[in-house]
Amino acid sequence: MTTDGAGEQGRLRAELHRVTEAHERLERLHRLTVSLAEVTTRARLADLVIDTVMPALGGDGIALIELTASREAILLAAEGIGGDALAALAQQHVGQGAHWSTSADSVIGAPAQLHGYVATPLIIDGTEIGVVAIGYALLPPTTAVFRGLVEDVARQLALALERAASYERLDHERERAEHASRAKDEFLAMLGHELRNPLAPILTAIELMRLRGEKTLDRERTVIERQVRYMIRLVDDLLDISRVTRGKIELRRQAIEISQVVAQAVELVSPAMEDRAHLLSIEVPKAGVVVHADPQRLAQVLANLLTNAAKYTPHGGRISLTVHAGEGEVSIAVRDSGIGIDAQLLPHVFELFVQGRQGIDRANGGLGLGLAIAHTLVELHGGTIHAHSEGTGKGAEFTVKLPRYANTRPSKPHMSGPLTVAGPGLEVLVVDDNEDAAFLFSEALKRLGHRVIVAHDGPSALELVRNAPPQIAFLDIGLPVMDGYELGRRLKEGATGTRIPKLVAVTGYGHSSDRERSRDAGFDLHLVKPIDLATVLDAIGKLDIR
């Protein structure tokens, strides 16, 4: 073979080696890229650096550090020969650019097996966010292909580190937001509980006065009752808006005549209408107009619209509620002769805390939640709600449109009877640590013909009924010493023969999770304070106690 031929073969072999090495570099880079692209945490990145990056670069040791915004170095990974020494090397090369060394002797504590290393920065948009150092028992490769591979890996590591940091930051922010949301929900639930507790005995006292037939304080009693029910409504709005913002409103749908819903809404707002001497006209088809809805929630929508109309209509105004039934739709319009809605405010009337113009005396009151709640409830029913006003001083009209239910046979509503007891009275246990509430509630039950035992904590209640278990027990959940759940369990466990008491939870907590918890604890009913006597009688009737 001639000298020229041998030279050509050598050149071809070198070219083949270069191409093969470049191909292997691409393969390794591809595998690394795929692995690093799935990284969402620093811990996972550290594992990949040790398990994948180090062998891909032929290293015998590796260290990865992250640089914070204040240039503080944080060690994320250190493994293999001289891991700790490589971590120190990485910190030494912060801000120094890429470095290829054939000696680690200058590093205190470097093992004898470490003969060389490569340190290269991790850079994003011109900012150094970390350094990776790879150690070698032999000298590190110095070919252009290998140097290119190290640079490519460093770029992928930088992207992965930035992504992991972003994911963890988002996770942390989400956890903080969820914690804040839970704290807010717990606060509102506690607030509702604490506000409802004093309202309960006030409402019961009013009803007890009525049962006793005391006429001398009719006007004062009416004022107290109206204000208490207004406070109850504010509390309910506060708790409802918490559920609205979290999408936690739950509907209990049934086929219901729209006329029944309207009647319930009108009953709710009658005191406000009478107080302001408004003329309220109702126009509803007599029968056959059925919607598939939650009766309580839909009545709440209409009551909110009527209350809003009453608030923003001067004394002695005109308010109308009109129902039109179409082919597949029911339209409900609430119109008033009030102060109207400014054009700039109109697009925002269904937003939280938005209210019409008020004087410094805030004569109209309220929290600015009613329309926002109504909007959400209508949408949950698959309907729409719109506001219209010609402008200031020209009144306003709110129109709700709902799908009409094809089945014209509505569910039969449960009607509460008069405040009397059908049949003999029952043996009743009332347990509440609020002594005023317990006393007045028991007095009201006695006036209705029941025989009542009162206790203010769990152990006392168990002692009082040890030899004579009650037929029904109204238990406050937040009791001292022993909570209502535990007391209910012990009452049922201690029952003998066929008399197992029916349990009714009486509490200021009314969320669905609270109802579910009381049901799981063996309670038959869950009532939310303050409860009126009609609700109590209705509950006793549902329990069918014999």
Coordinates of C-alpha atoms in Angstrom, one line a residue:
M1 CA 0.0 0.0 0.0
T2 CA 1.3 3.4 -0.9
T3 CA 1.9 6.1 1.6
D4 CA -0.9 8.1 0.0
G5 CA -3.3 5.2 0.4
A6 CA -2.4 4.6 4.0
G7 CA -3.0 8.3 4.7
E8 CA -6.4 8.2 3.0
Q9 CA -7.5 5.2 5.1
G10 CA -6.3 6.9 8.3
R11 CA -8.3 10.0 7.4
L12 CA -11.4 7.9 6.7
R13 CA -11.1 6.0 9.9
A14 CA -10.8 9.3 11.8
E15 CA -13.8 10.7 10.0
L16 CA -15.8 7.6 10.8
H17 CA -14.8 7.8 14.4
R18 CA -15.8 11.5 14.5
V19 CA -19.2 10.7 12.9
T20 CA -19.8 7.8 15.3
E21 CA -18.9 9.9 18.3
A22 CA -21.2 12.7 17.1
H23 CA -24.0 10.1 16.6
E24 CA -23.5 8.8 20.1
R25 CA -23.5 12.3 21.5
L26 CA -26.8 13.0 19.8
E27 CA -28.3 9.7 21.2
R28 CA -27.1 10.5 24.7
L29 CA -28.3 14.1 24.4
H30 CA -31.7 12.9 23.2
R31 CA -32.2 10.5 26.1
L32 CA -31.1 13.1 28.6
T33 CA -33.4 15.7 27.0
V34 CA -36.4 13.4 27.3
S35 CA -35.7 12.6 30.9
L36 CA -35.0 16.2 31.9
A37 CA -38.1 17.5 30.2
E38 CA -40.2 15.5 32.7
V39 CA -38.6 17.1 35.7
T40 CA -40.9 19.1 38.0
T41 CA -39.0 19.1 41.3
R42 CA -35.5 19.7 42.4
A43 CA -35.4 16.3 44.1
R44 CA -36.2 14.6 40.9
L45 CA -33.6 16.6 39.0
A46 CA -30.9 15.6 41.6
D47 CA -31.8 12.0 41.1
L48 CA -31.5 12.3 37.3
V49 CA -28.1 14.2 37.6
I50 CA -26.7 11.2 39.5
D51 CA -28.4 8.3 37.7
T52 CA -28.4 9.7 34.1
V53 CA -26.2 12.7 33.6
M54 CA -23.1 11.4 35.3
P55 CA -23.0 8.1 33.3
A56 CA -23.9 9.9 30.1
L57 CA -20.9 12.1 30.5
G58 CA -18.7 9.2 31.6
G59 CA -18.1 10.8 35.0
D60 CA -17.1 9.1 38.2
G61 CA -18.5 11.8 40.4
I62 CA -20.8 14.8 40.1
A63 CA -22.1 17.8 42.0
L64 CA -24.9 20.2 41.2
I65 CA -25.4 23.5 42.9
E66 CA -28.2 26.1 42.5
L67 CA -27.6 29.8 42.9
T68 CA -30.4 31.9 44.5
A69 CA -31.2 35.5 43.6
S70 CA -28.9 36.6 46.3
R71 CA -26.1 34.4 44.9
E72 CA -26.3 31.9 47.7
A73 CA -25.2 28.4 46.6
I74 CA -27.5 25.5 47.5
L75 CA -26.2 22.0 47.0
L76 CA -28.8 19.9 45.1
A77 CA -26.7 16.7 44.4
A78 CA -23.3 15.3 45.2
E79 CA -22.4 11.7 44.4
G80 CA -19.5 9.4 43.4
I81 CA -15.8 9.9 43.7
G82 CA -15.1 13.2 45.3
G83 CA -18.7 14.3 45.5
D84 CA -18.2 16.7 48.3
A85 CA -14.9 18.0 46.8
L86 CA -16.8 18.6 43.5
A87 CA -19.4 20.5 45.3
A88 CA -16.7 22.8 46.7
L89 CA -15.2 23.1 43.1
A90 CA -18.6 24.0 41.7
Q91 CA -18.9 26.9 44.3
Q92 CA -15.3 28.0 43.4
H93 CA -16.3 28.3 39.8
V94 CA -19.4 30.5 40.2
G95 CA -19.1 33.3 37.8
Q96 CA -16.0 31.8 36.2
G97 CA -17.5 30.2 33.1
A98 CA -16.7 26.7 31.9
H99 CA -13.5 25.2 33.3
W100 CA -11.6 22.0 32.2
S101 CA -9.0 20.8 34.7
T102 CA -6.6 17.9 34.8
S103 CA -5.9 18.2 38.5
A104 CA -8.0 18.4 41.7
D105 CA -5.1 18.6 44.0
S106 CA -5.9 22.2 44.9
V107 CA -9.2 21.1 46.5
I108 CA -8.8 20.2 50.2
G109 CA -10.2 16.8 50.9
A110 CA -10.2 15.7 47.2
P111 CA -9.6 11.9 47.0
A112 CA -6.5 10.6 45.2
Q113 CA -8.8 8.8 42.6
L114 CA -10.0 12.2 41.3
H115 CA -7.6 13.3 38.6
G116 CA -9.6 15.8 36.7
Y117 CA -13.0 17.6 36.5
V118 CA -15.2 19.7 34.3
A119 CA -17.1 22.7 35.8
T120 CA -19.7 24.5 33.7
P121 CA -22.3 27.1 34.5
L122 CA -26.0 26.7 34.0
I123 CA -27.3 29.9 32.3
I124 CA -30.8 31.1 31.6
D125 CA -31.2 34.4 29.6
G126 CA -27.7 35.5 30.5
T127 CA -28.1 34.8 34.2
E128 CA -26.1 32.1 36.0
I129 CA -28.6 30.0 38.0
G130 CA -26.2 27.1 39.0
V131 CA -23.0 25.1 38.3
V132 CA -22.5 21.4 37.5
A133 CA -19.1 19.8 38.2
I134 CA -18.2 16.3 36.8
G135 CA -15.2 14.5 38.2
Y136 CA -13.1 11.8 36.5
A137 CA -10.8 9.1 37.8
L138 CA -8.9 9.5 34.5
L139 CA -8.5 12.7 32.6
P140 CA -11.7 14.1 31.2
P141 CA -12.1 13.9 27.4
T142 CA -11.2 17.1 25.6
T143 CA -12.5 16.5 22.1
A144 CA -14.6 19.2 20.5
V145 CA -17.5 16.7 20.3
F146 CA -17.4 16.0 24.0
R147 CA -17.1 19.6 24.9
G148 CA -20.2 20.3 22.8
L149 CA -22.0 17.5 24.6
V150 CA -21.2 19.0 28.0
E151 CA -22.4 22.4 26.8
D152 CA -25.6 20.9 25.5
V153 CA -26.2 19.0 28.7
A154 CA -25.6 22.2 30.7
R155 CA -28.2 24.0 28.7
Q156 CA -30.8 21.2 29.3
L157 CA -29.9 21.1 33.0
A158 CA -30.4 24.9 33.2
L159 CA -33.9 24.6 31.6
A160 CA -34.8 21.7 33.9
L161 CA -33.6 23.5 37.0
E162 CA -35.6 26.6 36.1
R163 CA -38.7 24.5 35.3
A164 CA -38.4 22.6 38.6
A165 CA -38.0 25.9 40.5
S166 CA -41.1 27.3 38.8
Y167 CA -43.2 24.2 39.5
E168 CA -42.2 24.2 43.1
R169 CA -42.9 27.9 43.4
L170 CA -46.3 27.4 41.9
D171 CA -47.0 24.4 44.2
H172 CA -46.0 26.5 47.2
E173 CA -48.2 29.4 46.1
R174 CA -51.1 27.0 45.5
E175 CA -50.6 25.5 48.9
R176 CA -50.5 28.9 50.5
A177 CA -53.7 29.9 48.6
E178 CA -55.4 26.7 49.6
H179 CA -54.3 27.2 53.2
A180 CA -55.6 30.8 53.1
S181 CA -58.9 29.5 51.5
R182 CA -59.3 26.9 54.2
A183 CA -58.5 29.4 56.9
K184 CA -61.1 31.8 55.4
D185 CA -63.7 29.0 55.2
E186 CA -63.1 27.9 58.8
F187 CA -63.3 31.5 59.9
L188 CA -66.6 32.1 58.1
A189 CA -68.0 28.8 59.5
M190 CA -66.9 29.8 63.0
L191 CA -68.3 33.3 62.5
G192 CA -71.6 31.9 61.3
H193 CA -71.7 29.6 64.3
E194 CA -70.9 32.3 66.8
L195 CA -73.4 34.7 65.2
R196 CA -76.2 32.1 65.1
N197 CA -75.8 31.0 68.7
P198 CA -77.1 34.3 70.3
L199 CA -79.8 34.6 67.6
A200 CA -81.3 31.2 68.5
P201 CA -82.6 32.1 72.0
I202 CA -83.8 35.5 70.8
L203 CA -85.9 33.9 68.0
T204 CA -87.1 31.2 70.4
A205 CA -88.1 33.8 73.0
I206 CA -90.1 35.7 70.4
E207 CA -92.0 32.5 69.4
L208 CA -92.5 31.6 73.1
M209 CA -94.1 35.0 73.7
R210 CA -96.4 34.3 70.8
L211 CA -97.3 30.8 72.1
R212 CA -98.2 32.3 75.5
G213 CA -100.5 34.8 73.8
E214 CA -98.8 37.9 75.2
K215 CA -100.3 40.8 73.3
T216 CA -99.0 43.8 75.2
L217 CA -95.6 43.8 73.5
D218 CA -96.8 42.9 70.0
R219 CA -95.0 45.8 68.3
E220 CA -91.8 45.4 70.2
R221 CA -91.9 41.6 69.4
T222 CA -92.4 42.3 65.7
V223 CA -89.5 44.7 65.6
I224 CA -87.2 42.2 67.3
E225 CA -88.3 39.4 65.1
R226 CA -87.8 41.4 61.9
Q227 CA -84.3 42.5 63.0
V228 CA -83.3 39.0 64.0
R229 CA -84.4 37.5 60.7
Y230 CA -82.5 40.3 58.9
M231 CA -79.3 39.3 60.9
I232 CA -80.0 35.7 60.0
R233 CA -80.2 36.6 56.3
L234 CA -76.8 38.5 56.5
V235 CA -75.2 35.5 58.1
D236 CA -76.6 33.2 55.5
D237 CA -75.4 35.5 52.7
L238 CA -71.9 35.6 54.2
L239 CA -71.7 31.8 54.2
D240 CA -73.3 31.4 50.8
I241 CA -70.8 33.7 49.2
S242 CA -68.0 31.6 50.6
R243 CA -69.5 28.6 48.9
V244 CA -70.1 30.6 45.7
T245 CA -66.5 31.6 45.4
R246 CA -65.3 28.0 45.9
G247 CA -68.0 26.5 43.6
K248 CA -69.4 24.5 46.6
I249 CA -73.1 25.3 46.2
E250 CA -75.2 22.1 46.0
L251 CA -78.7 21.9 44.5
R252 CA -81.4 19.5 45.6
R253 CA -83.6 19.5 42.5
Q254 CA -87.1 18.4 42.2
A255 CA -90.1 19.1 39.9
I256 CA -91.8 22.1 41.5
E257 CA -94.6 24.5 40.5
I258 CA -93.2 28.0 39.9
S259 CA -96.2 29.4 41.8
Q260 CA -95.1 27.6 44.9
V261 CA -91.5 29.1 44.6
V262 CA -92.9 32.6 44.1
A263 CA -95.2 32.2 47.2
Q264 CA -92.2 31.2 49.3
A265 CA -90.1 34.1 48.1
V266 CA -93.0 36.6 48.7
E267 CA -93.4 35.3 52.2
L268 CA -89.7 35.9 52.9
V269 CA -89.7 39.5 51.7
S270 CA -93.2 40.5 53.0
P271 CA -91.7 42.3 56.1
A272 CA -89.4 44.4 53.9
M273 CA -92.3 45.3 51.6
E274 CA -94.6 46.2 54.5
D275 CA -91.9 48.2 56.3
R276 CA -91.4 50.5 53.2
A277 CA -95.1 50.5 52.3
H278 CA -94.4 49.2 48.8
L279 CA -97.2 47.9 46.5
L280 CA -96.2 44.4 45.4
S281 CA -98.1 42.9 42.5
I282 CA -97.7 39.3 41.5
E283 CA -98.7 37.8 38.2
V284 CA -98.2 34.0 37.9
P285 CA -100.0 31.3 35.8
K286 CA -102.3 29.4 38.1
A287 CA -100.9 25.9 37.4
G288 CA -98.9 23.7 35.0
V289 CA -95.7 25.8 35.0
V290 CA -93.1 23.4 36.4
V291 CA -89.3 23.8 36.7
H292 CA -86.7 21.3 37.8
A293 CA -85.1 23.2 40.6
D294 CA -84.0 23.4 44.2
P295 CA -87.1 25.1 45.7
Q296 CA -85.2 26.7 48.6
R297 CA -82.4 28.1 46.3
L298 CA -84.8 29.3 43.6
A299 CA -86.9 31.0 46.2
Q300 CA -83.7 32.6 47.5
V301 CA -83.0 34.0 44.0
L302 CA -86.4 35.6 43.8
A303 CA -86.3 36.8 47.4
N304 CA -82.9 38.4 46.7
L305 CA -84.3 40.2 43.6
L306 CA -87.4 41.4 45.5
T307 CA -85.3 42.5 48.4
N308 CA -83.0 44.4 46.1
A309 CA -86.0 46.1 44.5
A310 CA -87.4 47.0 47.9
K311 CA -84.1 48.5 49.1
Y312 CA -83.6 50.8 46.0
T313 CA -87.2 51.9 45.7
P314 CA -88.3 55.0 47.7
H315 CA -91.0 54.6 50.3
G316 CA -94.4 53.7 48.8
G317 CA -93.1 52.4 45.5
R318 CA -94.4 49.9 43.1
I319 CA -92.8 46.5 42.6
S320 CA -94.0 43.7 40.4
L321 CA -93.1 40.0 39.8
T322 CA -94.4 38.5 36.6
V323 CA -94.0 35.0 35.3
H324 CA -94.3 34.1 31.6
A325 CA -94.3 30.5 30.4
G326 CA -93.1 29.8 26.9
E327 CA -92.5 26.5 25.0
G328 CA -89.4 25.3 26.7
E329 CA -88.7 28.3 29.0
V330 CA -90.0 30.1 32.0
S331 CA -89.3 33.8 32.4
I332 CA -89.5 35.6 35.7
A333 CA -89.3 39.4 35.7
V334 CA -88.9 41.6 38.8
R335 CA -89.6 45.3 38.0
D336 CA -89.5 48.3 40.4
S337 CA -90.1 52.0 40.2
G338 CA -86.9 52.8 42.1
I339 CA -83.8 54.8 41.7
G340 CA -82.6 52.8 38.7
I341 CA -79.1 51.7 37.8
D342 CA -76.4 54.0 36.4
A343 CA -75.1 53.0 33.0
Q344 CA -71.6 52.6 34.3
L345 CA -72.7 50.3 37.1
L346 CA -75.1 48.2 35.1
P347 CA -72.5 45.8 33.7
H348 CA -71.2 45.1 37.2
V349 CA -74.3 44.6 39.2
F350 CA -73.8 40.8 39.5
E351 CA -70.2 41.2 40.8
L352 CA -69.4 40.6 44.5
F353 CA -69.8 43.6 46.9
V354 CA -71.2 45.9 44.2
Q355 CA -73.9 48.2 45.5
G356 CA -75.9 51.1 44.2
R357 CA -75.2 54.6 45.4
Q358 CA -76.0 55.0 49.1
G359 CA -76.0 57.9 51.5
I360 CA -73.7 58.2 54.4
D361 CA -76.5 56.8 56.6
R362 CA -76.5 53.5 54.5
A363 CA -80.2 53.5 54.7
N364 CA -80.4 50.6 52.3
G365 CA -78.1 48.3 54.3
G366 CA -76.9 45.0 53.1
L367 CA -73.5 43.6 52.1
G368 CA -73.7 43.7 48.3
L369 CA -73.9 39.9 48.0
G370 CA -77.5 39.2 47.1
L371 CA -77.3 39.7 43.3
A372 CA -74.0 37.8 43.0
I373 CA -75.5 34.9 44.9
A374 CA -78.6 35.1 42.7
H375 CA -76.5 35.1 39.5
T376 CA -74.6 32.0 40.5
L377 CA -77.7 30.1 41.6
V378 CA -79.5 30.8 38.3
E379 CA -76.5 29.6 36.3
L380 CA -76.3 26.4 38.4
H381 CA -80.0 25.8 37.4
G382 CA -79.0 26.1 33.7
G383 CA -80.6 29.5 33.4
T384 CA -79.7 33.1 32.7
I385 CA -80.3 36.4 34.6
H386 CA -80.1 39.9 33.1
A387 CA -80.5 43.4 34.5
H388 CA -82.0 46.3 32.6
S389 CA -82.5 50.0 33.5
E390 CA -83.1 53.1 31.4
G391 CA -80.9 55.0 33.8
T392 CA -80.9 56.8 37.1
G393 CA -84.4 57.5 38.5
K394 CA -86.1 55.2 35.9
G395 CA -86.4 52.0 37.9
A396 CA -84.8 48.6 37.1
E397 CA -85.9 45.2 35.8
F398 CA -84.2 41.8 36.5
T399 CA -85.2 38.9 34.3
V400 CA -84.5 35.3 35.1
K401 CA -85.0 32.6 32.4
L402 CA -85.1 28.9 33.3
P403 CA -85.7 25.7 31.3
R404 CA -89.3 24.6 31.6
Y405 CA -89.6 21.1 33.0
A406 CA -91.4 18.7 30.6
N407 CA -93.1 16.7 33.4
T408 CA -96.1 18.7 34.6
R409 CA -96.6 16.7 37.7
P410 CA -94.6 18.5 40.4
S411 CA -93.3 16.9 43.6
K412 CA -95.8 17.3 46.4
P413 CA -94.4 20.0 48.8
H414 CA -94.1 19.2 52.4
M415 CA -96.4 21.7 54.3
S416 CA -95.8 22.5 57.9
G417 CA -98.9 22.4 60.0
P418 CA -99.9 24.8 62.8
L419 CA -97.8 25.0 65.9
T420 CA -99.6 22.2 67.8
V421 CA -98.7 18.7 68.6
A422 CA -100.5 15.8 67.0
G423 CA -101.0 13.0 69.5
P424 CA -99.4 12.7 73.0
G425 CA -96.2 14.7 73.8
L426 CA -92.8 13.1 73.6
E427 CA -90.0 12.5 76.1
V428 CA -87.4 15.1 74.8
L429 CA -83.8 15.7 75.8
V430 CA -82.3 19.1 75.1
V431 CA -78.5 19.6 75.5
D432 CA -76.9 22.9 74.8
D433 CA -74.1 24.7 76.7
N434 CA -75.8 28.0 76.0
E435 CA -78.1 28.1 79.0
D436 CA -80.4 30.8 77.6
A437 CA -80.9 28.8 74.4
A438 CA -81.5 25.6 76.2
F439 CA -84.0 27.1 78.7
L440 CA -86.1 28.9 76.0
F441 CA -86.1 26.0 73.6
S442 CA -87.2 23.7 76.4
E443 CA -90.0 26.1 77.5
A444 CA -91.2 26.3 73.9
L445 CA -91.3 22.5 73.6
K446 CA -93.2 22.3 76.9
R447 CA -95.8 24.7 75.7
L448 CA -96.3 22.4 72.7
G449 CA -97.0 19.5 75.1
H450 CA -93.7 17.7 75.3
R451 CA -91.9 16.5 78.5
V452 CA -88.4 18.0 78.4
I453 CA -85.1 17.3 80.2
V454 CA -82.4 19.9 79.9
A455 CA -78.6 19.4 80.3
H456 CA -75.7 21.7 79.5
D457 CA -73.0 19.1 78.8
G458 CA -72.6 15.4 77.8
P459 CA -71.9 13.7 81.1
S460 CA -74.8 15.5 82.8
A461 CA -77.1 14.5 80.0
L462 CA -76.1 10.8 80.3
E463 CA -76.7 10.9 84.0
L464 CA -80.2 12.5 83.7
V465 CA -81.5 9.9 81.1
R466 CA -79.7 6.9 82.6
N467 CA -82.9 5.2 83.7
A468 CA -85.3 6.9 81.3
P469 CA -84.0 7.3 77.7
P470 CA -85.7 10.0 75.7
Q471 CA -87.6 9.4 72.5
I472 CA -85.8 12.3 70.8
A473 CA -82.7 14.3 71.7
F474 CA -81.8 17.7 70.4
L475 CA -78.0 18.0 70.8
D476 CA -75.8 20.9 70.3
I477 CA -72.6 19.7 68.6
G478 CA -70.1 22.1 70.1
L479 CA -70.5 20.9 73.7
P480 CA -67.8 21.1 76.4
V481 CA -66.2 18.0 77.9
M482 CA -67.9 15.7 75.3
D483 CA -69.0 16.9 71.9
G484 CA -72.5 16.2 70.5
Y485 CA -71.2 13.4 68.2
E486 CA -69.9 11.4 71.2
L487 CA -72.9 12.1 73.3
G488 CA -75.2 10.9 70.5
R489 CA -73.2 7.7 70.1
R490 CA -73.4 7.0 73.9
L491 CA -77.1 7.7 74.0
K492 CA -77.8 5.1 71.3
E493 CA -75.4 2.6 72.9
G494 CA -77.1 3.0 76.3
A495 CA -80.6 2.6 74.9
T496 CA -82.4 -0.6 76.0
G497 CA -85.3 -2.4 74.4
T498 CA -87.0 -0.8 71.5
R499 CA -86.6 2.8 72.6
I500 CA -83.6 4.0 70.7
P501 CA -83.7 7.8 70.7
K502 CA -83.9 9.8 67.5
L503 CA -81.0 12.2 67.3
V504 CA -81.3 15.8 66.0
A505 CA -78.1 17.9 65.6
V506 CA -78.7 21.5 66.5
T507 CA -75.7 23.6 65.4
G508 CA -74.4 26.8 63.9
Y509 CA -72.5 24.8 61.3
G510 CA -74.6 24.2 58.1
H511 CA -72.2 23.2 55.4
S512 CA -72.8 20.0 53.5
S513 CA -69.7 18.4 55.1
D514 CA -71.1 19.2 58.5
R515 CA -74.4 17.6 57.6
E516 CA -72.6 14.5 56.3
R517 CA -70.5 14.2 59.4
S518 CA -73.6 14.3 61.7
R519 CA -75.3 11.7 59.5
D520 CA -72.2 9.5 59.7
A521 CA -72.2 9.9 63.5
G522 CA -75.8 8.4 63.6
F523 CA -77.9 11.6 63.7
D524 CA -81.3 11.4 62.1
L525 CA -81.6 15.1 61.3
H526 CA -79.3 18.2 61.1
L527 CA -80.8 21.6 62.0
V528 CA -79.0 24.9 61.7
K529 CA -79.4 27.6 64.3
P530 CA -81.4 29.6 64.7
I531 CA -84.4 27.3 64.2
D532 CA -88.0 28.3 64.4
L533 CA -90.7 26.1 66.1
A534 CA -92.3 25.3 62.7
T535 CA -89.0 23.7 61.7
V536 CA -88.8 21.8 65.0
L537 CA -92.4 20.4 64.6
D538 CA -91.6 19.6 60.9
A539 CA -88.5 17.7 62.1
I540 CA -90.4 15.7 64.7
G541 CA -93.1 14.8 62.2
K542 CA -90.5 13.5 59.7
L543 CA -88.9 11.3 62.4
D544 CA -92.3 9.4 62.9
I545 CA -91.7 8.7 66.5
R546 CA -94.0 6.1 68.0

